[in-house]
Amino acid sequence: MRFVIESDLMRALAVAFLATAAGYPGACFLRTVVSRKLRFIFVAVLAGILLTPLLLTGYAYYTHLPALTARTFWLVSVYMGILVLKYLPVGTFILCLNQYSNTRASDFIFHSIKPGWKTTLTYLFKNWRASFLASAAVIFLLAFNEFELASLMTVPTWTVTIFEMQAGGYPLLDSFRGLLKPFLIQLLPLCVLLGIAWKWAAGQAVVAEESLKPLQPWQWIPTIVAFFGVTFIPLGMTTLSAVGGFREVLRNFALGSDILFSVGVSVMVSLLTLCLLSQV
């Protein structure tokens, strides 16, 4: 369990900072784009990535590309890559909320500010941008607590270990002991988020208008890669498999009556729901 926790911690940290860095170009695009149409399309692409189930993405790669998941190194690499692309929109949206400007060391030294740990933390927040820390903290919590994809791809994580302990009939007290270390690890990013939220709510953010830079084509690249890697390619793989499975169902129609009955009930329920919604 100890090795699993340490490896989970390192993976979550790597995913948090890589996804935040990959989301930065998209945040720059959203802050500088003038066309509402382009902004809507870009946000729609980000929303599509977020709404794509991890099970769909993981199933497509784990099933159709067995060579990439045959060895542990490649398996973990594919797992981390999927998480980075999946959580890229989270970093993009949070970085768009940036209210902190870069603070020069001279401003920190020559202003009448009393030195202390609070002042030092405030300087670090301003210098490294609180939104970057907030994005990394949120993505870290998401990646550290991820379960479905790890279970599907048989990646050893603390969440899968706890589930297997409960399924295997281990005492509940042992499971609670296993949860203690992950709980303590997650306290730090939670404290970071609470501190940033408190500063923003208290109006202590240093607001500064950034000079609008011309749009660059490369700002789309990370988001497009994430869309194809998380949504488009896995959906295409799964759709092709579904077409083949549908052909097999047509050839062997032993369960045809049951399938037609289920489809008919679904259609009737959908139509009834639409009628009720139209009356509201």
mmCIF file with all atom_site columns, C-alpha atoms in Angstrom, residues 69-278:
data_model
loop_
_atom_site.group_PDB
_atom_site.id
_atom_site.type_symbol
_atom_site.label_atom_id
_atom_site.label_alt_id
_atom_site.label_comp_id
_atom_site.label_asym_id
_atom_site.label_entity_id
_atom_site.label_seq_id
_atom_site.pdbx_PDB_ins_code
_atom_site.Cartn_x
_atom_site.Cartn_y
_atom_site.Cartn_z
_atom_site.occupancy
_atom_site.B_iso_or_equiv
_atom_site.pdbx_formal_charge
_atom_site.auth_seq_id
_atom_site.auth_comp_id
_atom_site.auth_asym_id
_atom_site.auth_atom_id
_atom_site.pdbx_PDB_model_num
ATOM 1   C CA . THR A 1 69  ? -0.649  -1.713  -22.713 1.00 0.00 ? 69  THR A CA 1
ATOM 2   C CA . ALA A 1 70  ? 1.309   -4.975  -22.811 1.00 0.00 ? 70  ALA A CA 1
ATOM 3   C CA . ARG A 1 71  ? 4.072   -3.669  -20.548 1.00 0.00 ? 71  ARG A CA 1
ATOM 4   C CA . THR A 1 72  ? 3.660   -1.859  -17.261 1.00 0.00 ? 72  THR A CA 1
ATOM 5   C CA . PHE A 1 73  ? 5.666   1.188   -18.333 1.00 0.00 ? 73  PHE A CA 1
ATOM 6   C CA . TRP A 1 74  ? 3.578   1.776   -21.446 1.00 0.00 ? 74  TRP A CA 1
ATOM 7   C CA . LEU A 1 75  ? 0.378   1.010   -19.566 1.00 0.00 ? 75  LEU A CA 1
ATOM 8   C CA . VAL A 1 76  ? 1.092   3.655   -16.932 1.00 0.00 ? 76  VAL A CA 1
ATOM 9   C CA . SER A 1 77  ? 2.278   6.097   -19.622 1.00 0.00 ? 77  SER A CA 1
ATOM 10  C CA . VAL A 1 78  ? -0.975  5.709   -21.589 1.00 0.00 ? 78  VAL A CA 1
ATOM 11  C CA . TYR A 1 79  ? -2.942  6.077   -18.338 1.00 0.00 ? 79  TYR A CA 1
ATOM 12  C CA . MET A 1 80  ? -1.158  9.302   -17.431 1.00 0.00 ? 80  MET A CA 1
ATOM 13  C CA . GLY A 1 81  ? -1.439  10.632  -20.972 1.00 0.00 ? 81  GLY A CA 1
ATOM 14  C CA . ILE A 1 82  ? -5.202  10.107  -20.978 1.00 0.00 ? 82  ILE A CA 1
ATOM 15  C CA . LEU A 1 83  ? -5.523  11.922  -17.655 1.00 0.00 ? 83  LEU A CA 1
ATOM 16  C CA . VAL A 1 84  ? -3.410  14.858  -18.855 1.00 0.00 ? 84  VAL A CA 1
ATOM 17  C CA . LEU A 1 85  ? -5.530  15.289  -21.978 1.00 0.00 ? 85  LEU A CA 1
ATOM 18  C CA . LYS A 1 86  ? -8.770  14.730  -20.071 1.00 0.00 ? 86  LYS A CA 1
ATOM 19  C CA . TYR A 1 87  ? -8.045  17.370  -17.419 1.00 0.00 ? 87  TYR A CA 1
ATOM 20  C CA . LEU A 1 88  ? -6.534  19.921  -19.829 1.00 0.00 ? 88  LEU A CA 1
ATOM 21  C CA . PRO A 1 89  ? -9.875  21.814  -20.067 1.00 0.00 ? 89  PRO A CA 1
ATOM 22  C CA . VAL A 1 90  ? -9.929  22.130  -16.270 1.00 0.00 ? 90  VAL A CA 1
ATOM 23  C CA . GLY A 1 91  ? -6.598  23.930  -16.399 1.00 0.00 ? 91  GLY A CA 1
ATOM 24  C CA . THR A 1 92  ? -7.761  26.106  -19.276 1.00 0.00 ? 92  THR A CA 1
ATOM 25  C CA . PHE A 1 93  ? -10.921 27.263  -17.527 1.00 0.00 ? 93  PHE A CA 1
ATOM 26  C CA . ILE A 1 94  ? -9.220  27.933  -14.187 1.00 0.00 ? 94  ILE A CA 1
ATOM 27  C CA . LEU A 1 95  ? -6.324  29.803  -15.813 1.00 0.00 ? 95  LEU A CA 1
ATOM 28  C CA . CYS A 1 96  ? -8.888  32.049  -17.504 1.00 0.00 ? 96  CYS A CA 1
ATOM 29  C CA . LEU A 1 97  ? -9.853  33.237  -14.032 1.00 0.00 ? 97  LEU A CA 1
ATOM 30  C CA . ASN A 1 98  ? -6.354  34.639  -13.518 1.00 0.00 ? 98  ASN A CA 1
ATOM 31  C CA . GLN A 1 99  ? -6.505  37.825  -11.455 1.00 0.00 ? 99  GLN A CA 1
ATOM 32  C CA . TYR A 1 100 ? -2.877  37.959  -10.369 1.00 0.00 ? 100 TYR A CA 1
ATOM 33  C CA . SER A 1 101 ? -0.249  39.765  -12.332 1.00 0.00 ? 101 SER A CA 1
ATOM 34  C CA . ASN A 1 102 ? 3.472   39.134  -12.261 1.00 0.00 ? 102 ASN A CA 1
ATOM 35  C CA . THR A 1 103 ? 5.082   40.889  -9.306  1.00 0.00 ? 103 THR A CA 1
ATOM 36  C CA . ARG A 1 104 ? 8.656   42.050  -9.591  1.00 0.00 ? 104 ARG A CA 1
ATOM 37  C CA . ALA A 1 105 ? 11.102  41.451  -6.795  1.00 0.00 ? 105 ALA A CA 1
ATOM 38  C CA . SER A 1 106 ? 11.825  45.192  -6.629  1.00 0.00 ? 106 SER A CA 1
ATOM 39  C CA . ASP A 1 107 ? 8.160   45.885  -5.905  1.00 0.00 ? 107 ASP A CA 1
ATOM 40  C CA . PHE A 1 108 ? 8.292   43.321  -3.141  1.00 0.00 ? 108 PHE A CA 1
ATOM 41  C CA . ILE A 1 109 ? 11.498  44.653  -1.592  1.00 0.00 ? 109 ILE A CA 1
ATOM 42  C CA . PHE A 1 110 ? 11.120  48.427  -1.783  1.00 0.00 ? 110 PHE A CA 1
ATOM 43  C CA . HIS A 1 111 ? 7.487   48.699  -0.767  1.00 0.00 ? 111 HIS A CA 1
ATOM 44  C CA . SER A 1 112 ? 6.711   49.162  2.896   1.00 0.00 ? 112 SER A CA 1
ATOM 45  C CA . ILE A 1 113 ? 5.885   45.502  3.527   1.00 0.00 ? 113 ILE A CA 1
ATOM 46  C CA . LYS A 1 114 ? 6.893   43.769  6.705   1.00 0.00 ? 114 LYS A CA 1
ATOM 47  C CA . PRO A 1 115 ? 8.703   40.502  5.992   1.00 0.00 ? 115 PRO A CA 1
ATOM 48  C CA . GLY A 1 116 ? 7.059   37.338  7.217   1.00 0.00 ? 116 GLY A CA 1
ATOM 49  C CA . TRP A 1 117 ? 5.746   33.988  6.057   1.00 0.00 ? 117 TRP A CA 1
ATOM 50  C CA . LYS A 1 118 ? 2.356   35.460  5.113   1.00 0.00 ? 118 LYS A CA 1
ATOM 51  C CA . THR A 1 119 ? 3.977   38.154  2.997   1.00 0.00 ? 119 THR A CA 1
ATOM 52  C CA . THR A 1 120 ? 6.294   35.610  1.391   1.00 0.00 ? 120 THR A CA 1
ATOM 53  C CA . LEU A 1 121 ? 3.380   33.344  0.486   1.00 0.00 ? 121 LEU A CA 1
ATOM 54  C CA . THR A 1 122 ? 1.489   36.307  -0.935  1.00 0.00 ? 122 THR A CA 1
ATOM 55  C CA . TYR A 1 123 ? 4.496   37.204  -3.066  1.00 0.00 ? 123 TYR A CA 1
ATOM 56  C CA . LEU A 1 124 ? 4.813   33.628  -4.323  1.00 0.00 ? 124 LEU A CA 1
ATOM 57  C CA . PHE A 1 125 ? 1.102   33.545  -5.154  1.00 0.00 ? 125 PHE A CA 1
ATOM 58  C CA . LYS A 1 126 ? 1.429   36.750  -7.144  1.00 0.00 ? 126 LYS A CA 1
ATOM 59  C CA . ASN A 1 127 ? 4.680   35.819  -8.827  1.00 0.00 ? 127 ASN A CA 1
ATOM 60  C CA . TRP A 1 128 ? 3.617   32.338  -9.890  1.00 0.00 ? 128 TRP A CA 1
ATOM 61  C CA . ARG A 1 129 ? -0.009  33.318  -10.363 1.00 0.00 ? 129 ARG A CA 1
ATOM 62  C CA . ALA A 1 130 ? -2.629  31.976  -8.005  1.00 0.00 ? 130 ALA A CA 1
ATOM 63  C CA . SER A 1 131 ? -4.627  30.576  -10.888 1.00 0.00 ? 131 SER A CA 1
ATOM 64  C CA . PHE A 1 132 ? -1.754  28.231  -11.787 1.00 0.00 ? 132 PHE A CA 1
ATOM 65  C CA . LEU A 1 133 ? -1.668  26.892  -8.239  1.00 0.00 ? 133 LEU A CA 1
ATOM 66  C CA . ALA A 1 134 ? -5.441  26.594  -8.152  1.00 0.00 ? 134 ALA A CA 1
ATOM 67  C CA . SER A 1 135 ? -5.458  24.692  -11.441 1.00 0.00 ? 135 SER A CA 1
ATOM 68  C CA . ALA A 1 136 ? -2.699  22.325  -10.324 1.00 0.00 ? 136 ALA A CA 1
ATOM 69  C CA . ALA A 1 137 ? -4.457  21.719  -6.989  1.00 0.00 ? 137 ALA A CA 1
ATOM 70  C CA . VAL A 1 138 ? -7.821  20.904  -8.587  1.00 0.00 ? 138 VAL A CA 1
ATOM 71  C CA . ILE A 1 139 ? -6.290  18.610  -11.216 1.00 0.00 ? 139 ILE A CA 1
ATOM 72  C CA . PHE A 1 140 ? -4.168  16.918  -8.552  1.00 0.00 ? 140 PHE A CA 1
ATOM 73  C CA . LEU A 1 141 ? -7.283  16.087  -6.543  1.00 0.00 ? 141 LEU A CA 1
ATOM 74  C CA . LEU A 1 142 ? -9.044  14.748  -9.651  1.00 0.00 ? 142 LEU A CA 1
ATOM 75  C CA . ALA A 1 143 ? -6.089  12.617  -10.739 1.00 0.00 ? 143 ALA A CA 1
ATOM 76  C CA . PHE A 1 144 ? -5.269  11.378  -7.238  1.00 0.00 ? 144 PHE A CA 1
ATOM 77  C CA . ASN A 1 145 ? -8.846  10.177  -6.657  1.00 0.00 ? 145 ASN A CA 1
ATOM 78  C CA . GLU A 1 146 ? -9.379  8.681   -10.139 1.00 0.00 ? 146 GLU A CA 1
ATOM 79  C CA . PHE A 1 147 ? -10.774 5.137   -9.979  1.00 0.00 ? 147 PHE A CA 1
ATOM 80  C CA . GLU A 1 148 ? -12.710 4.075   -13.081 1.00 0.00 ? 148 GLU A CA 1
ATOM 81  C CA . LEU A 1 149 ? -9.911  4.326   -15.643 1.00 0.00 ? 149 LEU A CA 1
ATOM 82  C CA . ALA A 1 150 ? -7.354  2.783   -13.285 1.00 0.00 ? 150 ALA A CA 1
ATOM 83  C CA . SER A 1 151 ? -9.674  -0.134  -12.580 1.00 0.00 ? 151 SER A CA 1
ATOM 84  C CA . LEU A 1 152 ? -10.391 -0.679  -16.280 1.00 0.00 ? 152 LEU A CA 1
ATOM 85  C CA . MET A 1 153 ? -6.731  -0.534  -17.316 1.00 0.00 ? 153 MET A CA 1
ATOM 86  C CA . THR A 1 154 ? -5.562  -2.541  -14.265 1.00 0.00 ? 154 THR A CA 1
ATOM 87  C CA . VAL A 1 155 ? -3.296  0.265   -13.061 1.00 0.00 ? 155 VAL A CA 1
ATOM 88  C CA . PRO A 1 156 ? -2.458  -0.178  -9.351  1.00 0.00 ? 156 PRO A CA 1
ATOM 89  C CA . THR A 1 157 ? -3.780  2.834   -7.417  1.00 0.00 ? 157 THR A CA 1
ATOM 90  C CA . TRP A 1 158 ? -4.829  3.387   -3.834  1.00 0.00 ? 158 TRP A CA 1
ATOM 91  C CA . THR A 1 159 ? -8.471  3.759   -4.881  1.00 0.00 ? 159 THR A CA 1
ATOM 92  C CA . VAL A 1 160 ? -8.428  0.358   -6.598  1.00 0.00 ? 160 VAL A CA 1
ATOM 93  C CA . THR A 1 161 ? -6.606  -1.163  -3.608  1.00 0.00 ? 161 THR A CA 1
ATOM 94  C CA . ILE A 1 162 ? -9.251  0.088   -1.164  1.00 0.00 ? 162 ILE A CA 1
ATOM 95  C CA . PHE A 1 163 ? -12.031 -1.249  -3.397  1.00 0.00 ? 163 PHE A CA 1
ATOM 96  C CA . GLU A 1 164 ? -10.335 -4.650  -3.658  1.00 0.00 ? 164 GLU A CA 1
ATOM 97  C CA . MET A 1 165 ? -9.861  -4.750  0.113   1.00 0.00 ? 165 MET A CA 1
ATOM 98  C CA . GLN A 1 166 ? -13.583 -4.202  0.645   1.00 0.00 ? 166 GLN A CA 1
ATOM 99  C CA . ALA A 1 167 ? -14.526 -6.693  -2.074  1.00 0.00 ? 167 ALA A CA 1
ATOM 100 C CA . GLY A 1 168 ? -12.122 -9.233  -0.583  1.00 0.00 ? 168 GLY A CA 1
ATOM 101 C CA . GLY A 1 169 ? -13.707 -9.070  2.842   1.00 0.00 ? 169 GLY A CA 1
ATOM 102 C CA . TYR A 1 170 ? -10.989 -7.195  4.708   1.00 0.00 ? 170 TYR A CA 1
ATOM 103 C CA . PRO A 1 171 ? -12.011 -5.658  8.063   1.00 0.00 ? 171 PRO A CA 1
ATOM 104 C CA . LEU A 1 172 ? -13.457 -2.166  7.771   1.00 0.00 ? 172 LEU A CA 1
ATOM 105 C CA . LEU A 1 173 ? -10.868 -0.853  10.224  1.00 0.00 ? 173 LEU A CA 1
ATOM 106 C CA . ASP A 1 174 ? -8.050  -1.851  7.851   1.00 0.00 ? 174 ASP A CA 1
ATOM 107 C CA . SER A 1 175 ? -9.750  0.056   5.044   1.00 0.00 ? 175 SER A CA 1
ATOM 108 C CA . PHE A 1 176 ? -10.007 3.164   7.226   1.00 0.00 ? 176 PHE A CA 1
ATOM 109 C CA . ARG A 1 177 ? -6.316  2.874   8.056   1.00 0.00 ? 177 ARG A CA 1
ATOM 110 C CA . GLY A 1 178 ? -5.575  2.712   4.352   1.00 0.00 ? 178 GLY A CA 1
ATOM 111 C CA . LEU A 1 179 ? -7.584  5.892   3.806   1.00 0.00 ? 179 LEU A CA 1
ATOM 112 C CA . LEU A 1 180 ? -5.660  7.892   6.406   1.00 0.00 ? 180 LEU A CA 1
ATOM 113 C CA . LYS A 1 181 ? -2.563  8.585   4.315   1.00 0.00 ? 181 LYS A CA 1
ATOM 114 C CA . PRO A 1 182 ? -4.474  9.632   1.138   1.00 0.00 ? 182 PRO A CA 1
ATOM 115 C CA . PHE A 1 183 ? -6.635  11.912  3.285   1.00 0.00 ? 183 PHE A CA 1
ATOM 116 C CA . LEU A 1 184 ? -3.587  13.639  4.762   1.00 0.00 ? 184 LEU A CA 1
ATOM 117 C CA . ILE A 1 185 ? -1.988  14.023  1.320   1.00 0.00 ? 185 ILE A CA 1
ATOM 118 C CA . GLN A 1 186 ? -5.071  15.808  -0.027  1.00 0.00 ? 186 GLN A CA 1
ATOM 119 C CA . LEU A 1 187 ? -5.129  18.338  2.804   1.00 0.00 ? 187 LEU A CA 1
ATOM 120 C CA . LEU A 1 188 ? -2.346  20.451  1.253   1.00 0.00 ? 188 LEU A CA 1
ATOM 121 C CA . PRO A 1 189 ? -4.045  21.120  -2.128  1.00 0.00 ? 189 PRO A CA 1
ATOM 122 C CA . LEU A 1 190 ? -7.306  21.717  -0.285  1.00 0.00 ? 190 LEU A CA 1
ATOM 123 C CA . CYS A 1 191 ? -5.628  24.314  1.927   1.00 0.00 ? 191 CYS A CA 1
ATOM 124 C CA . VAL A 1 192 ? -4.122  25.966  -1.178  1.00 0.00 ? 192 VAL A CA 1
ATOM 125 C CA . LEU A 1 193 ? -7.557  26.193  -2.789  1.00 0.00 ? 193 LEU A CA 1
ATOM 126 C CA . LEU A 1 194 ? -9.154  27.561  0.370   1.00 0.00 ? 194 LEU A CA 1
ATOM 127 C CA . GLY A 1 195 ? -6.409  30.161  0.730   1.00 0.00 ? 195 GLY A CA 1
ATOM 128 C CA . ILE A 1 196 ? -6.786  31.362  -2.848  1.00 0.00 ? 196 ILE A CA 1
ATOM 129 C CA . ALA A 1 197 ? -10.585 31.407  -2.582  1.00 0.00 ? 197 ALA A CA 1
ATOM 130 C CA . TRP A 1 198 ? -10.348 33.427  0.626   1.00 0.00 ? 198 TRP A CA 1
ATOM 131 C CA . LYS A 1 199 ? -8.072  35.994  -1.021  1.00 0.00 ? 199 LYS A CA 1
ATOM 132 C CA . TRP A 1 200 ? -10.350 36.336  -4.027  1.00 0.00 ? 200 TRP A CA 1
ATOM 133 C CA . ALA A 1 201 ? -13.447 36.608  -1.837  1.00 0.00 ? 201 ALA A CA 1
ATOM 134 C CA . ALA A 1 202 ? -11.768 39.214  0.352   1.00 0.00 ? 202 ALA A CA 1
ATOM 135 C CA . GLY A 1 203 ? -10.885 41.299  -2.707  1.00 0.00 ? 203 GLY A CA 1
ATOM 136 C CA . GLN A 1 204 ? -7.146  41.067  -2.097  1.00 0.00 ? 204 GLN A CA 1
ATOM 137 C CA . ALA A 1 205 ? -6.336  40.056  -5.636  1.00 0.00 ? 205 ALA A CA 1
ATOM 138 C CA . VAL A 1 206 ? -4.072  42.345  -7.577  1.00 0.00 ? 206 VAL A CA 1
ATOM 139 C CA . VAL A 1 207 ? -5.988  42.984  -10.772 1.00 0.00 ? 207 VAL A CA 1
ATOM 140 C CA . ALA A 1 208 ? -3.940  44.015  -13.760 1.00 0.00 ? 208 ALA A CA 1
ATOM 141 C CA . GLU A 1 209 ? -4.948  44.235  -17.376 1.00 0.00 ? 209 GLU A CA 1
ATOM 142 C CA . GLU A 1 210 ? -2.663  42.186  -19.587 1.00 0.00 ? 210 GLU A CA 1
ATOM 143 C CA . SER A 1 211 ? -1.632  43.530  -22.944 1.00 0.00 ? 211 SER A CA 1
ATOM 144 C CA . LEU A 1 212 ? -3.592  41.655  -25.592 1.00 0.00 ? 212 LEU A CA 1
ATOM 145 C CA . LYS A 1 213 ? -1.223  39.696  -27.787 1.00 0.00 ? 213 LYS A CA 1
ATOM 146 C CA . PRO A 1 214 ? -2.185  38.654  -31.311 1.00 0.00 ? 214 PRO A CA 1
ATOM 147 C CA . LEU A 1 215 ? -3.716  35.205  -31.606 1.00 0.00 ? 215 LEU A CA 1
ATOM 148 C CA . GLN A 1 216 ? -1.303  32.437  -32.450 1.00 0.00 ? 216 GLN A CA 1
ATOM 149 C CA . PRO A 1 217 ? -2.325  29.271  -34.339 1.00 0.00 ? 217 PRO A CA 1
ATOM 150 C CA . TRP A 1 218 ? -0.326  27.072  -31.944 1.00 0.00 ? 218 TRP A CA 1
ATOM 151 C CA . GLN A 1 219 ? -2.667  28.018  -29.086 1.00 0.00 ? 219 GLN A CA 1
ATOM 152 C CA . TRP A 1 220 ? -5.210  25.585  -30.527 1.00 0.00 ? 220 TRP A CA 1
ATOM 153 C CA . ILE A 1 221 ? -2.778  22.649  -30.760 1.00 0.00 ? 221 ILE A CA 1
ATOM 154 C CA . PRO A 1 222 ? -2.977  21.230  -27.179 1.00 0.00 ? 222 PRO A CA 1
ATOM 155 C CA . THR A 1 223 ? -6.774  21.419  -27.147 1.00 0.00 ? 223 THR A CA 1
ATOM 156 C CA . ILE A 1 224 ? -7.084  19.807  -30.594 1.00 0.00 ? 224 ILE A CA 1
ATOM 157 C CA . VAL A 1 225 ? -4.708  17.014  -29.533 1.00 0.00 ? 225 VAL A CA 1
ATOM 158 C CA . ALA A 1 226 ? -6.794  16.482  -26.384 1.00 0.00 ? 226 ALA A CA 1
ATOM 159 C CA . PHE A 1 227 ? -10.036 16.423  -28.379 1.00 0.00 ? 227 PHE A CA 1
ATOM 160 C CA . PHE A 1 228 ? -8.745  13.820  -30.815 1.00 0.00 ? 228 PHE A CA 1
ATOM 161 C CA . GLY A 1 229 ? -7.004  11.777  -28.108 1.00 0.00 ? 229 GLY A CA 1
ATOM 162 C CA . VAL A 1 230 ? -9.858  11.743  -25.600 1.00 0.00 ? 230 VAL A CA 1
ATOM 163 C CA . THR A 1 231 ? -13.019 12.069  -27.682 1.00 0.00 ? 231 THR A CA 1
ATOM 164 C CA . PHE A 1 232 ? -12.750 11.690  -31.456 1.00 0.00 ? 232 PHE A CA 1
ATOM 165 C CA . ILE A 1 233 ? -10.411 8.692   -31.859 1.00 0.00 ? 233 ILE A CA 1
ATOM 166 C CA . PRO A 1 234 ? -11.872 6.602   -28.989 1.00 0.00 ? 234 PRO A CA 1
ATOM 167 C CA . LEU A 1 235 ? -15.404 7.355   -30.177 1.00 0.00 ? 235 LEU A CA 1
ATOM 168 C CA . GLY A 1 236 ? -14.450 6.293   -33.699 1.00 0.00 ? 236 GLY A CA 1
ATOM 169 C CA . MET A 1 237 ? -12.893 3.046   -32.455 1.00 0.00 ? 237 MET A CA 1
ATOM 170 C CA . THR A 1 238 ? -15.932 2.216   -30.341 1.00 0.00 ? 238 THR A CA 1
ATOM 171 C CA . THR A 1 239 ? -18.371 3.098   -33.123 1.00 0.00 ? 239 THR A CA 1
ATOM 172 C CA . LEU A 1 240 ? -16.605 0.792   -35.580 1.00 0.00 ? 240 LEU A CA 1
ATOM 173 C CA . SER A 1 241 ? -16.751 -2.013  -33.030 1.00 0.00 ? 241 SER A CA 1
ATOM 174 C CA . ALA A 1 242 ? -20.443 -1.308  -32.429 1.00 0.00 ? 242 ALA A CA 1
ATOM 175 C CA . VAL A 1 243 ? -21.141 -1.554  -36.172 1.00 0.00 ? 243 VAL A CA 1
ATOM 176 C CA . GLY A 1 244 ? -19.475 -4.952  -36.268 1.00 0.00 ? 244 GLY A CA 1
ATOM 177 C CA . GLY A 1 245 ? -21.426 -6.076  -33.233 1.00 0.00 ? 245 GLY A CA 1
ATOM 178 C CA . PHE A 1 246 ? -24.674 -4.881  -34.789 1.00 0.00 ? 246 PHE A CA 1
ATOM 179 C CA . ARG A 1 247 ? -23.954 -7.007  -37.848 1.00 0.00 ? 247 ARG A CA 1
ATOM 180 C CA . GLU A 1 248 ? -23.466 -10.046 -35.620 1.00 0.00 ? 248 GLU A CA 1
ATOM 181 C CA . VAL A 1 249 ? -26.796 -9.325  -33.914 1.00 0.00 ? 249 VAL A CA 1
ATOM 182 C CA . LEU A 1 250 ? -28.530 -9.216  -37.301 1.00 0.00 ? 250 LEU A CA 1
ATOM 183 C CA . ARG A 1 251 ? -26.947 -12.530 -38.276 1.00 0.00 ? 251 ARG A CA 1
ATOM 184 C CA . ASN A 1 252 ? -27.855 -14.245 -35.015 1.00 0.00 ? 252 ASN A CA 1
ATOM 185 C CA . PHE A 1 253 ? -31.237 -12.767 -34.097 1.00 0.00 ? 253 PHE A CA 1
ATOM 186 C CA . ALA A 1 254 ? -31.969 -15.143 -31.232 1.00 0.00 ? 254 ALA A CA 1
ATOM 187 C CA . LEU A 1 255 ? -32.541 -12.236 -28.852 1.00 0.00 ? 255 LEU A CA 1
ATOM 188 C CA . GLY A 1 256 ? -34.242 -10.115 -31.484 1.00 0.00 ? 256 GLY A CA 1
ATOM 189 C CA . SER A 1 257 ? -37.611 -9.930  -29.727 1.00 0.00 ? 257 SER A CA 1
ATOM 190 C CA . ASP A 1 258 ? -36.028 -8.826  -26.444 1.00 0.00 ? 258 ASP A CA 1
ATOM 191 C CA . ILE A 1 259 ? -33.914 -6.189  -28.194 1.00 0.00 ? 259 ILE A CA 1
ATOM 192 C CA . LEU A 1 260 ? -36.879 -4.817  -30.163 1.00 0.00 ? 260 LEU A CA 1
ATOM 193 C CA . PHE A 1 261 ? -38.995 -4.697  -26.997 1.00 0.00 ? 261 PHE A CA 1
ATOM 194 C CA . SER A 1 262 ? -36.263 -2.760  -25.125 1.00 0.00 ? 262 SER A CA 1
ATOM 195 C CA . VAL A 1 263 ? -35.847 -0.315  -28.014 1.00 0.00 ? 263 VAL A CA 1
ATOM 196 C CA . GLY A 1 264 ? -39.611 0.192   -28.254 1.00 0.00 ? 264 GLY A CA 1
ATOM 197 C CA . VAL A 1 265 ? -39.923 0.925   -24.524 1.00 0.00 ? 265 VAL A CA 1
ATOM 198 C CA . SER A 1 266 ? -37.009 3.392   -24.704 1.00 0.00 ? 266 SER A CA 1
ATOM 199 C CA . VAL A 1 267 ? -38.578 5.219   -27.655 1.00 0.00 ? 267 VAL A CA 1
ATOM 200 C CA . MET A 1 268 ? -41.968 5.443   -25.927 1.00 0.00 ? 268 MET A CA 1
ATOM 201 C CA . VAL A 1 269 ? -40.432 6.765   -22.711 1.00 0.00 ? 269 VAL A CA 1
ATOM 202 C CA . SER A 1 270 ? -38.433 9.356   -24.691 1.00 0.00 ? 270 SER A CA 1
ATOM 203 C CA . LEU A 1 271 ? -41.513 10.530  -26.576 1.00 0.00 ? 271 LEU A CA 1
ATOM 204 C CA . LEU A 1 272 ? -43.525 10.747  -23.351 1.00 0.00 ? 272 LEU A CA 1
ATOM 205 C CA . THR A 1 273 ? -40.745 12.780  -21.734 1.00 0.00 ? 273 THR A CA 1
ATOM 206 C CA . LEU A 1 274 ? -40.665 15.182  -24.678 1.00 0.00 ? 274 LEU A CA 1
ATOM 207 C CA . CYS A 1 275 ? -44.436 15.627  -24.505 1.00 0.00 ? 275 CYS A CA 1
ATOM 208 C CA . LEU A 1 276 ? -44.271 16.406  -20.802 1.00 0.00 ? 276 LEU A CA 1
ATOM 209 C CA . LEU A 1 277 ? -41.429 18.865  -21.286 1.00 0.00 ? 277 LEU A CA 1
ATOM 210 C CA . SER A 1 278 ? -43.311 20.628  -24.066 1.00 0.00 ? 278 SER A CA 1
#
